[in-house]
mmCIF file of N, CA and C in Angstrom:
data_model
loop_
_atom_site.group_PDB
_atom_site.id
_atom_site.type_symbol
_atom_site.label_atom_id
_atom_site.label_comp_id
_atom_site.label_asym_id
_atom_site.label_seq_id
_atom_site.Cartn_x
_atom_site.Cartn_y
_atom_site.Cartn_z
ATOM 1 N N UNK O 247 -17.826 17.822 -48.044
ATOM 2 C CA UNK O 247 -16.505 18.334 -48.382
ATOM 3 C C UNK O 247 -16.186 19.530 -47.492
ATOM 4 N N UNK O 248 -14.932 19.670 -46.819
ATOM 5 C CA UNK O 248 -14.304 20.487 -46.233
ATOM 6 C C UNK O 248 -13.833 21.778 -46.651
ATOM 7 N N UNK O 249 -14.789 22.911 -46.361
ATOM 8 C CA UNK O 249 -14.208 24.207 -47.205
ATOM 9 C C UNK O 249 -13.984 24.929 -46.213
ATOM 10 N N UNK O 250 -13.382 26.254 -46.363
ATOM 11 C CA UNK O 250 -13.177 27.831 -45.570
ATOM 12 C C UNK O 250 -13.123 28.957 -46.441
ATOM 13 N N UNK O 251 -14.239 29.082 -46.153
ATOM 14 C CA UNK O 251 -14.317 31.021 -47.357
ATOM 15 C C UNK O 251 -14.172 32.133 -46.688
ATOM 16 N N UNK O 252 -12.816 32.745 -46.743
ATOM 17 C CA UNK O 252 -12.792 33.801 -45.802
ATOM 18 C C UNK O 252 -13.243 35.237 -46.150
ATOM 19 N N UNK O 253 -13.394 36.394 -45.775
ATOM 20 C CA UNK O 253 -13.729 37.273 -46.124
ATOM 21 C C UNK O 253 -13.287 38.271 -45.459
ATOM 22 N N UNK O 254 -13.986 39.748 -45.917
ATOM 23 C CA UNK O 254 -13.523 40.949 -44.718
ATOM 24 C C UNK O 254 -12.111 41.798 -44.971
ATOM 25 N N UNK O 255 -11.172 40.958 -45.625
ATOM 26 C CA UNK O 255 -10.194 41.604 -45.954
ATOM 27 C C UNK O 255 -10.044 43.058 -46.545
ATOM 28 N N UNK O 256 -9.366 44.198 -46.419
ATOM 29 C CA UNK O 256 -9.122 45.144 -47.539
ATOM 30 C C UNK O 256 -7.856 46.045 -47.667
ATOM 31 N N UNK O 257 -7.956 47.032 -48.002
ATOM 32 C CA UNK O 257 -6.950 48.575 -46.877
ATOM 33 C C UNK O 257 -7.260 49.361 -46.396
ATOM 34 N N UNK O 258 -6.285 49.105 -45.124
ATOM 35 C CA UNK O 258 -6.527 50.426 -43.933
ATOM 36 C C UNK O 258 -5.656 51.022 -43.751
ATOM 37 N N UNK O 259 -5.874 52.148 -43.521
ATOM 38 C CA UNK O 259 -4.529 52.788 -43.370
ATOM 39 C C UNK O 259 -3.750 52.363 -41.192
ATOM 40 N N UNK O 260 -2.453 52.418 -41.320
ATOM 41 C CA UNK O 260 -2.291 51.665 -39.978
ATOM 42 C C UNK O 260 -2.677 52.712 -38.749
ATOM 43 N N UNK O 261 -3.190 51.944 -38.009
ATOM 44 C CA UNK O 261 -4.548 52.482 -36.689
ATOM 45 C C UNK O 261 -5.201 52.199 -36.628
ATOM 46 N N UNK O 262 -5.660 51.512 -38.132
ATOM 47 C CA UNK O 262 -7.325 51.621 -38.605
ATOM 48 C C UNK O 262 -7.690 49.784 -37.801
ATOM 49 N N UNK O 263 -8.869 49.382 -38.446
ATOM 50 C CA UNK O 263 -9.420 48.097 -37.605
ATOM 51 C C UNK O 263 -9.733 47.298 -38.913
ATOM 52 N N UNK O 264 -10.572 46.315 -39.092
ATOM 53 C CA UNK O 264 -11.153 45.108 -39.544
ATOM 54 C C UNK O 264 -11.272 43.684 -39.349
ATOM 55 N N UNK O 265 -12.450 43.768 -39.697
ATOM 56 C CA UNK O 265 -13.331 42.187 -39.056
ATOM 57 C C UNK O 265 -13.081 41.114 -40.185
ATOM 58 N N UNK O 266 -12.495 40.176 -40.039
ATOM 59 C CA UNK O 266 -12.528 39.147 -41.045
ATOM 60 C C UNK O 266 -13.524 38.003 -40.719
ATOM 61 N N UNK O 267 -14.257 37.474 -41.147
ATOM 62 C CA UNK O 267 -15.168 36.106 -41.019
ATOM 63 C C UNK O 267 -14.713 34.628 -41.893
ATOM 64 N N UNK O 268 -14.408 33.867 -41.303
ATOM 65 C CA UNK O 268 -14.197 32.622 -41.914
ATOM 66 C C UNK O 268 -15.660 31.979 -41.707
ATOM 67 N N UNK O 269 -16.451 31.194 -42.665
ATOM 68 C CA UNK O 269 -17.538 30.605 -43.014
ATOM 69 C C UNK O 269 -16.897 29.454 -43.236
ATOM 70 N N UNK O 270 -17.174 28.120 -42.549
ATOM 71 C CA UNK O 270 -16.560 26.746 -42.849
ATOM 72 C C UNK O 270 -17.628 25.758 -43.255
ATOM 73 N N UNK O 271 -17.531 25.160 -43.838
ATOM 74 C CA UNK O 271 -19.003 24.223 -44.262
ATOM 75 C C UNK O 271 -18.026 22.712 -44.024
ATOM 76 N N UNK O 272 -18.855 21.527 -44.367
ATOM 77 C CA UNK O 272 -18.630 19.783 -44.138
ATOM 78 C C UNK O 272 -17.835 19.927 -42.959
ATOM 79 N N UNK O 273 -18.174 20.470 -41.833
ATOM 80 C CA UNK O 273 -18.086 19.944 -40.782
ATOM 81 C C UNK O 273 -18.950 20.813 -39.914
ATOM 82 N N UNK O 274 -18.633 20.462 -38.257
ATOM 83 C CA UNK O 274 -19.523 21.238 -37.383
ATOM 84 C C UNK O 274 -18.043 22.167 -36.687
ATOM 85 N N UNK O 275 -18.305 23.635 -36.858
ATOM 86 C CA UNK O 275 -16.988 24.079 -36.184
ATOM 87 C C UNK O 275 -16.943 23.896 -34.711
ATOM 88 N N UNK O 276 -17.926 23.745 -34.018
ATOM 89 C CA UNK O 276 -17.979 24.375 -32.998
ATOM 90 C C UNK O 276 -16.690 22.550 -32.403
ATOM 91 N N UNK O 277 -16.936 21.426 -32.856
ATOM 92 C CA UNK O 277 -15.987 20.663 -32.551
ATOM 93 C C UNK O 277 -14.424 20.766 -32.407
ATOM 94 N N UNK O 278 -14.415 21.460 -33.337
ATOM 95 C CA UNK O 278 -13.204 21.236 -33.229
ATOM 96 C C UNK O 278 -12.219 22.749 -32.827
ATOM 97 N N UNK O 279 -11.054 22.796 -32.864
ATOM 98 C CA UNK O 279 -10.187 23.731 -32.380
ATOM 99 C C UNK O 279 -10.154 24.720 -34.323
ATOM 100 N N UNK O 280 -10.367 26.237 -34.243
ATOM 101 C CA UNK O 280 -10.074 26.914 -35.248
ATOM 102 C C UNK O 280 -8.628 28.014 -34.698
ATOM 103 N N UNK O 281 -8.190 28.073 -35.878
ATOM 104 C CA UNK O 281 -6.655 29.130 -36.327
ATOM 105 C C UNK O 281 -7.033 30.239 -37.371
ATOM 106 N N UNK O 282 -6.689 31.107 -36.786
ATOM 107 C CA UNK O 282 -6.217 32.103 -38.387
ATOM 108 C C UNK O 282 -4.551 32.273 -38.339
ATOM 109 N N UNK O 283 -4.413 31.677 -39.569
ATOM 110 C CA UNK O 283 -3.198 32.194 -40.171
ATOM 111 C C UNK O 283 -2.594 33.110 -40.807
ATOM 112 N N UNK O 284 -1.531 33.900 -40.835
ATOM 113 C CA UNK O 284 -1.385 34.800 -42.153
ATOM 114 C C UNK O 284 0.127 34.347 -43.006
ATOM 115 N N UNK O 285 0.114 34.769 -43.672
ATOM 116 C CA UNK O 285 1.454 34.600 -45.127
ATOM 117 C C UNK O 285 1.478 36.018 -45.887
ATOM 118 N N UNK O 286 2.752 36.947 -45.240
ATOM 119 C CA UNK O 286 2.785 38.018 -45.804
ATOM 120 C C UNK O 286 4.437 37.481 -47.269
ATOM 121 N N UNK O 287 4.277 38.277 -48.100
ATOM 122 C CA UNK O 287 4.864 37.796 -49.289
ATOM 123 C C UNK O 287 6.514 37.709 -48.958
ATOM 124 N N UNK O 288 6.934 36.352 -49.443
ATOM 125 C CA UNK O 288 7.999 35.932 -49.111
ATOM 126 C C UNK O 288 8.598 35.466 -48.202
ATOM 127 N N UNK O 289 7.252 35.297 -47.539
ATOM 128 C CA UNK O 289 7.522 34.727 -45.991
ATOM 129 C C UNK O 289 6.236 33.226 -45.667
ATOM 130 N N UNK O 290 7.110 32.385 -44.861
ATOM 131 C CA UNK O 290 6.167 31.449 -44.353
ATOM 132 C C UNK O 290 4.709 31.501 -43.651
ATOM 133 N N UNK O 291 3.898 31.049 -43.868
ATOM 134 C CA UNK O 291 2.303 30.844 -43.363
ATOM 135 C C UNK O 291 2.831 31.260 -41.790
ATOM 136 N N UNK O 292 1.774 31.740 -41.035
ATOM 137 C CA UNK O 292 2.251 32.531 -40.068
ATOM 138 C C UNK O 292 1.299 31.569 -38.943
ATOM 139 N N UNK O 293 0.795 30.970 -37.398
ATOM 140 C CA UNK O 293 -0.226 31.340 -36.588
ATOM 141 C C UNK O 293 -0.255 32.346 -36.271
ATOM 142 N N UNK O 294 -1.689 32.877 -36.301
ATOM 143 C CA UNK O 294 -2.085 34.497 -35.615
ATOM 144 C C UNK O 294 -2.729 33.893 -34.291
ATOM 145 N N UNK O 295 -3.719 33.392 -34.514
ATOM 146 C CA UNK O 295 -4.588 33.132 -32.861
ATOM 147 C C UNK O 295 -5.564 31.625 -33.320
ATOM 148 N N UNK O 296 -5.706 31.016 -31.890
ATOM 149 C CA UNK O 296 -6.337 29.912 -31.859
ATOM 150 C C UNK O 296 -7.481 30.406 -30.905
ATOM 151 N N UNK O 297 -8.458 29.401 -31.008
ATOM 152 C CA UNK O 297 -9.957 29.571 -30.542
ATOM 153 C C UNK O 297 -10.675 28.182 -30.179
ATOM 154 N N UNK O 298 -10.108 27.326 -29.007
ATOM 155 C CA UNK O 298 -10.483 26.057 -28.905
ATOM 156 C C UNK O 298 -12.077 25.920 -28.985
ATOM 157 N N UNK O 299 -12.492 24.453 -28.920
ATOM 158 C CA UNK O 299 -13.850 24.090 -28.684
ATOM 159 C C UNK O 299 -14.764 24.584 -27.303
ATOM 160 N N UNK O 300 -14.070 24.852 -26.493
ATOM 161 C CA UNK O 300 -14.406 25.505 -25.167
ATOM 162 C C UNK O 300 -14.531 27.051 -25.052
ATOM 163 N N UNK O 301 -13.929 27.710 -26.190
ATOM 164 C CA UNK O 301 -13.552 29.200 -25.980
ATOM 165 C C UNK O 301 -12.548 30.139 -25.988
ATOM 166 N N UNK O 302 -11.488 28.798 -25.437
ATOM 167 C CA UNK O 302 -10.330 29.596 -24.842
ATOM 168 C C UNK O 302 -9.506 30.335 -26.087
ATOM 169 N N UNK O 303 -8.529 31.482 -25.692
ATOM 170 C CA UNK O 303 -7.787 31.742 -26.812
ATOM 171 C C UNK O 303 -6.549 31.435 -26.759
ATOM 172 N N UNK O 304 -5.486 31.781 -27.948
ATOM 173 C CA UNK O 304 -4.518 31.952 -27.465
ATOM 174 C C UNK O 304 -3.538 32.620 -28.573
ATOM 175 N N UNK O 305 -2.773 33.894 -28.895
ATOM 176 C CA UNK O 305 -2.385 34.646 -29.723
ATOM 177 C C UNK O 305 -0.865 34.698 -30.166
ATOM 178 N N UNK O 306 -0.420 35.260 -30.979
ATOM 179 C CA UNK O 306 1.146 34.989 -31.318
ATOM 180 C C UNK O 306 2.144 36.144 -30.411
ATOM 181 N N UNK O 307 2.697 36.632 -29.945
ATOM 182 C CA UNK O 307 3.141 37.400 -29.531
ATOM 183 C C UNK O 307 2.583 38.869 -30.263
ATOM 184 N N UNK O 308 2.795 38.886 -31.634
ATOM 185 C CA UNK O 308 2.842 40.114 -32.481
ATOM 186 C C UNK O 308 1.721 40.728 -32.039
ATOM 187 N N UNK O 309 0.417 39.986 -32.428
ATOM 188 C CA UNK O 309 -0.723 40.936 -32.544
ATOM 189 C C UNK O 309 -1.724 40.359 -30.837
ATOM 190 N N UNK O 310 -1.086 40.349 -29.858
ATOM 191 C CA UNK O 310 -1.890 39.881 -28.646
ATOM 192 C C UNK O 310 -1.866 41.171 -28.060
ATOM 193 N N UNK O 311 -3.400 41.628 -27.483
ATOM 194 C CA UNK O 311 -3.602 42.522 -27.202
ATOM 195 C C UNK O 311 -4.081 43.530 -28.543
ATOM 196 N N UNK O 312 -4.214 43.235 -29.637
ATOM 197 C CA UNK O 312 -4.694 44.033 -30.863
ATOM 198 C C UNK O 312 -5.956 43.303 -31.911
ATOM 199 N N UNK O 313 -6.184 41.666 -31.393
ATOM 200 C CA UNK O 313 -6.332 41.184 -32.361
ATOM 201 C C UNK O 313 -6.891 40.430 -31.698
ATOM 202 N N UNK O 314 -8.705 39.733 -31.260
ATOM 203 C CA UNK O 314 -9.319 39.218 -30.763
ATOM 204 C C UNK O 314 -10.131 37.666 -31.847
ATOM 205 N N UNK O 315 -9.920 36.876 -31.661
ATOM 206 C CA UNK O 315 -10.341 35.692 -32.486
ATOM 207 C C UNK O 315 -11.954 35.633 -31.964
ATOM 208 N N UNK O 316 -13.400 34.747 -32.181
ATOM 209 C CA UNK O 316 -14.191 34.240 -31.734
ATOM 210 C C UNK O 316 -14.931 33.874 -32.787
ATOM 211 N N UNK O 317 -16.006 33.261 -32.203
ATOM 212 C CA UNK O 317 -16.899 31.601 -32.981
ATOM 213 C C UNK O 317 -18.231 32.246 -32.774
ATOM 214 N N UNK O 318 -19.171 31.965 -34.005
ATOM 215 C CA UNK O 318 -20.341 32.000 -33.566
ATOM 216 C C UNK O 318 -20.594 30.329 -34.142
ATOM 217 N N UNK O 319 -20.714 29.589 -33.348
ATOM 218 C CA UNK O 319 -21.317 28.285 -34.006
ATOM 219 C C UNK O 319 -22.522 27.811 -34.732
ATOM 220 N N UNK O 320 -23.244 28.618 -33.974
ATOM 221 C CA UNK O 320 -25.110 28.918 -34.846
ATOM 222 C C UNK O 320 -24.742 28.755 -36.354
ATOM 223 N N UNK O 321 -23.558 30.242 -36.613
ATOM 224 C CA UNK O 321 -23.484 30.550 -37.959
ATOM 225 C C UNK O 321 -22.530 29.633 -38.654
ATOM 226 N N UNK O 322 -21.312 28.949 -37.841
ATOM 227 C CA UNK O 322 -20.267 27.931 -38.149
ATOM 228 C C UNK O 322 -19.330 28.759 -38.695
ATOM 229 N N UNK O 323 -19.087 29.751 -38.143
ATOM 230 C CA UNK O 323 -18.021 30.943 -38.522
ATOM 231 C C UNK O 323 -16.905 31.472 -37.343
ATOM 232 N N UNK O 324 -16.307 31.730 -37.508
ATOM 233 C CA UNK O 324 -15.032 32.523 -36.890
ATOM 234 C C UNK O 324 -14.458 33.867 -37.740
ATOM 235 N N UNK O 325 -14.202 34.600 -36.443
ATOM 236 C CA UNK O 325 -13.993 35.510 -36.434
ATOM 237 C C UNK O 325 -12.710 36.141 -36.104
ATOM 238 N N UNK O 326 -11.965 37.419 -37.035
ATOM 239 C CA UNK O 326 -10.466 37.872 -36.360
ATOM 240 C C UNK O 326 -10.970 39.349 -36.289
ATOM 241 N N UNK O 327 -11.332 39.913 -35.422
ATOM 242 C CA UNK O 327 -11.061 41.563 -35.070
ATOM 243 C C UNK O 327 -9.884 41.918 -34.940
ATOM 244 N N UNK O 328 -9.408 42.690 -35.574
ATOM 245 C CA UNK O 328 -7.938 43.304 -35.553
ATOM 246 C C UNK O 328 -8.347 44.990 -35.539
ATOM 247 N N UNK O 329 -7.529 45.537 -34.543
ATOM 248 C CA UNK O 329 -7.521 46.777 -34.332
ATOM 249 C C UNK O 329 -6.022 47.071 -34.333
ATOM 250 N N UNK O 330 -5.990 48.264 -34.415
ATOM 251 C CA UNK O 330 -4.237 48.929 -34.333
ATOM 252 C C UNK O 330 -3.493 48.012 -35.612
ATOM 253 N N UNK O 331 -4.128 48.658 -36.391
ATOM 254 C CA UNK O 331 -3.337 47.425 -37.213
ATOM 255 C C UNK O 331 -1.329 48.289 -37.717
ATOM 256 N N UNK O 332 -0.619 47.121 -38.160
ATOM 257 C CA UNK O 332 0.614 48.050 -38.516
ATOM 258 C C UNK O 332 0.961 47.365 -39.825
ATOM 259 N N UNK O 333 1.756 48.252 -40.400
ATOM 260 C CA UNK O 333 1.947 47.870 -41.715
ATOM 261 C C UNK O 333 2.698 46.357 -41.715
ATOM 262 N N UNK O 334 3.101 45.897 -40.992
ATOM 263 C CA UNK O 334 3.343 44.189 -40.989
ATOM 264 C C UNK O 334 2.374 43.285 -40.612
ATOM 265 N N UNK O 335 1.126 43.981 -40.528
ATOM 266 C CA UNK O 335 0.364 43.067 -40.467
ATOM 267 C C UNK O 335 -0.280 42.708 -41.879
ATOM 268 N N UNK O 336 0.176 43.195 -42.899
ATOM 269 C CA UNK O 336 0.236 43.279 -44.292
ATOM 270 C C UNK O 336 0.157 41.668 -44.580
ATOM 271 N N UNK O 337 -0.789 40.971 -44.960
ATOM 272 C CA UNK O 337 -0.715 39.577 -45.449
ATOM 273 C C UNK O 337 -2.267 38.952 -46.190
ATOM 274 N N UNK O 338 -1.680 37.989 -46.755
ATOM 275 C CA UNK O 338 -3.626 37.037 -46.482
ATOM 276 C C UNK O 338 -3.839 36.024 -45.819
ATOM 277 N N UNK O 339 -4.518 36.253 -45.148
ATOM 278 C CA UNK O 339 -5.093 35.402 -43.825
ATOM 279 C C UNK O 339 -5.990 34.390 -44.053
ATOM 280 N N UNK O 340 -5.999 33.426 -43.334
ATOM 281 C CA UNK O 340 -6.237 32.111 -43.525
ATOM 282 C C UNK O 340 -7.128 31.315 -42.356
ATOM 283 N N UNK O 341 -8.274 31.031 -42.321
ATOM 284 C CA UNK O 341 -8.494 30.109 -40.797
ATOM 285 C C UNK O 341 -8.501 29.037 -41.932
ATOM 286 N N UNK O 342 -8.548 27.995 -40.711
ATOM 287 C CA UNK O 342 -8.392 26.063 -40.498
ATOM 288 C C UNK O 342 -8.397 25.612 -39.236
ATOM 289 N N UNK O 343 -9.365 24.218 -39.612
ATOM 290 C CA UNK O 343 -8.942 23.293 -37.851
ATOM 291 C C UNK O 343 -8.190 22.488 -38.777
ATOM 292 N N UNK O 344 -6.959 22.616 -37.899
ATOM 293 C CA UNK O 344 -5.851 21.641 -38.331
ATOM 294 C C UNK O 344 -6.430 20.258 -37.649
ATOM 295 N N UNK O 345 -7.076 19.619 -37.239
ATOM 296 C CA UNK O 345 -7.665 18.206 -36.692
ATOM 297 C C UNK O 345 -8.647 18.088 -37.568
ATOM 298 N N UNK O 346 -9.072 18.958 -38.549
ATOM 299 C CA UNK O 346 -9.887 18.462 -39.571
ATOM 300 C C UNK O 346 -9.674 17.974 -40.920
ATOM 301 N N UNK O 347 -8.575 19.795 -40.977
ATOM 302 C CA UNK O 347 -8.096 19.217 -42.076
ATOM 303 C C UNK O 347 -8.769 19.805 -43.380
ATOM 304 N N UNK O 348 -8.632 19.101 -44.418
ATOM 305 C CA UNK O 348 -9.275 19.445 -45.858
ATOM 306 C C UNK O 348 -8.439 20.616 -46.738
ATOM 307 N N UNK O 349 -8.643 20.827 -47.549
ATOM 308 C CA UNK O 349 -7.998 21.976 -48.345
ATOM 309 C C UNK O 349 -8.115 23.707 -47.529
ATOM 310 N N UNK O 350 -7.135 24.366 -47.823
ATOM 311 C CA UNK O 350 -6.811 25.563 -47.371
ATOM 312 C C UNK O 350 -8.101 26.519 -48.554
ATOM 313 N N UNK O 351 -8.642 27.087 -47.692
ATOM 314 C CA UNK O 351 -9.116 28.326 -48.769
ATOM 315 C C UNK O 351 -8.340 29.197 -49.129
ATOM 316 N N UNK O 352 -8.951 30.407 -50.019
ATOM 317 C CA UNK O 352 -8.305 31.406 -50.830
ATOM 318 C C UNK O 352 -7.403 31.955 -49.975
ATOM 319 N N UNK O 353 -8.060 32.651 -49.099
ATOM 320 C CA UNK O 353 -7.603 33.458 -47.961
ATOM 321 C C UNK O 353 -8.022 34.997 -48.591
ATOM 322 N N UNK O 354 -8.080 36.350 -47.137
ATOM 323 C CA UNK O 354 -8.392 37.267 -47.744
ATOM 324 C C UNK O 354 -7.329 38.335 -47.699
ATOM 325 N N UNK O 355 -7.208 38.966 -48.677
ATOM 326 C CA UNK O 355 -6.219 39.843 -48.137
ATOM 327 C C UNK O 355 -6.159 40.991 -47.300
ATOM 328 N N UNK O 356 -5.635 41.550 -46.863
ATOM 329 C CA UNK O 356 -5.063 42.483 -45.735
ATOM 330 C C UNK O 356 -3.797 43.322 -46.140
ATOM 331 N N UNK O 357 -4.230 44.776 -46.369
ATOM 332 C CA UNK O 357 -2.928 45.722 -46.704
ATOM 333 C C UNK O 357 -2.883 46.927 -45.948
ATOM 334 N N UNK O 358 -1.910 47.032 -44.885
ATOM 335 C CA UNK O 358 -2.167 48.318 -44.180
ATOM 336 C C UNK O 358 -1.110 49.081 -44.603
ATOM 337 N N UNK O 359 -1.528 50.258 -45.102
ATOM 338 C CA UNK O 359 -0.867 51.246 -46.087
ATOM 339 C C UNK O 359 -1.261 52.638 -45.519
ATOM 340 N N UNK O 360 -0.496 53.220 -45.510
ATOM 341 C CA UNK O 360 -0.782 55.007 -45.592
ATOM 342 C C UNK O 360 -0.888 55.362 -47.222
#
């Protein structure tokens, strides 16, 4: 069965940084292409950054240059480093390989607040 348990989420005040980890199990990540998403309230599921099977990245306008995606496959996890964060980056975040598929996890949240 196809899961994603994300983690890492909390509050920072904006400047501040955090590491989120997505842990994916019933499949092998390193196959396929991973996303983190976000959905800040009242607004549509967002792409933040992609992380193909090869490495490559590729980011949304907003957070490129603030916000680094990567894979450890050993562990079958992905990763979102976010630095400089701003108060719109306020959401809960989400990875998925959309070519895999399966149910969406919880997601974690993210509140950048003074």
């Amino acid at each position: 069965q196809v899961q994603y348990v994300e983690s890492g989420g909390g509050l920072v005040q904006p400047g501040g940084s955090l590491r989120l980890s997505c842990v994916a199990s019933g499949f092998t990540l390193s196959m396929y292409v991973m996303r983190w998403y976000r959905q800040a309230p009242g607004k549509e599921r967002e792409l933040v950054a992609t992380i193909t099977n090869a490495g490559g990245t590729i980011y949304s306008d907003s957070v490129k240059g603030r916000f680094t995606i990567s894979r450890d496959n050993a562990k079958n996890t992905v990763y979102l480093q976010m630095n400089n964060l701003k108060i719109e980056d306020t959401a809960v975040y989400y990875c998925f390989a959309p070519s895999r598929g399966g149910s969406w996890g919880q997601g974690t949240q993210v509140t950048v607040s003074s």
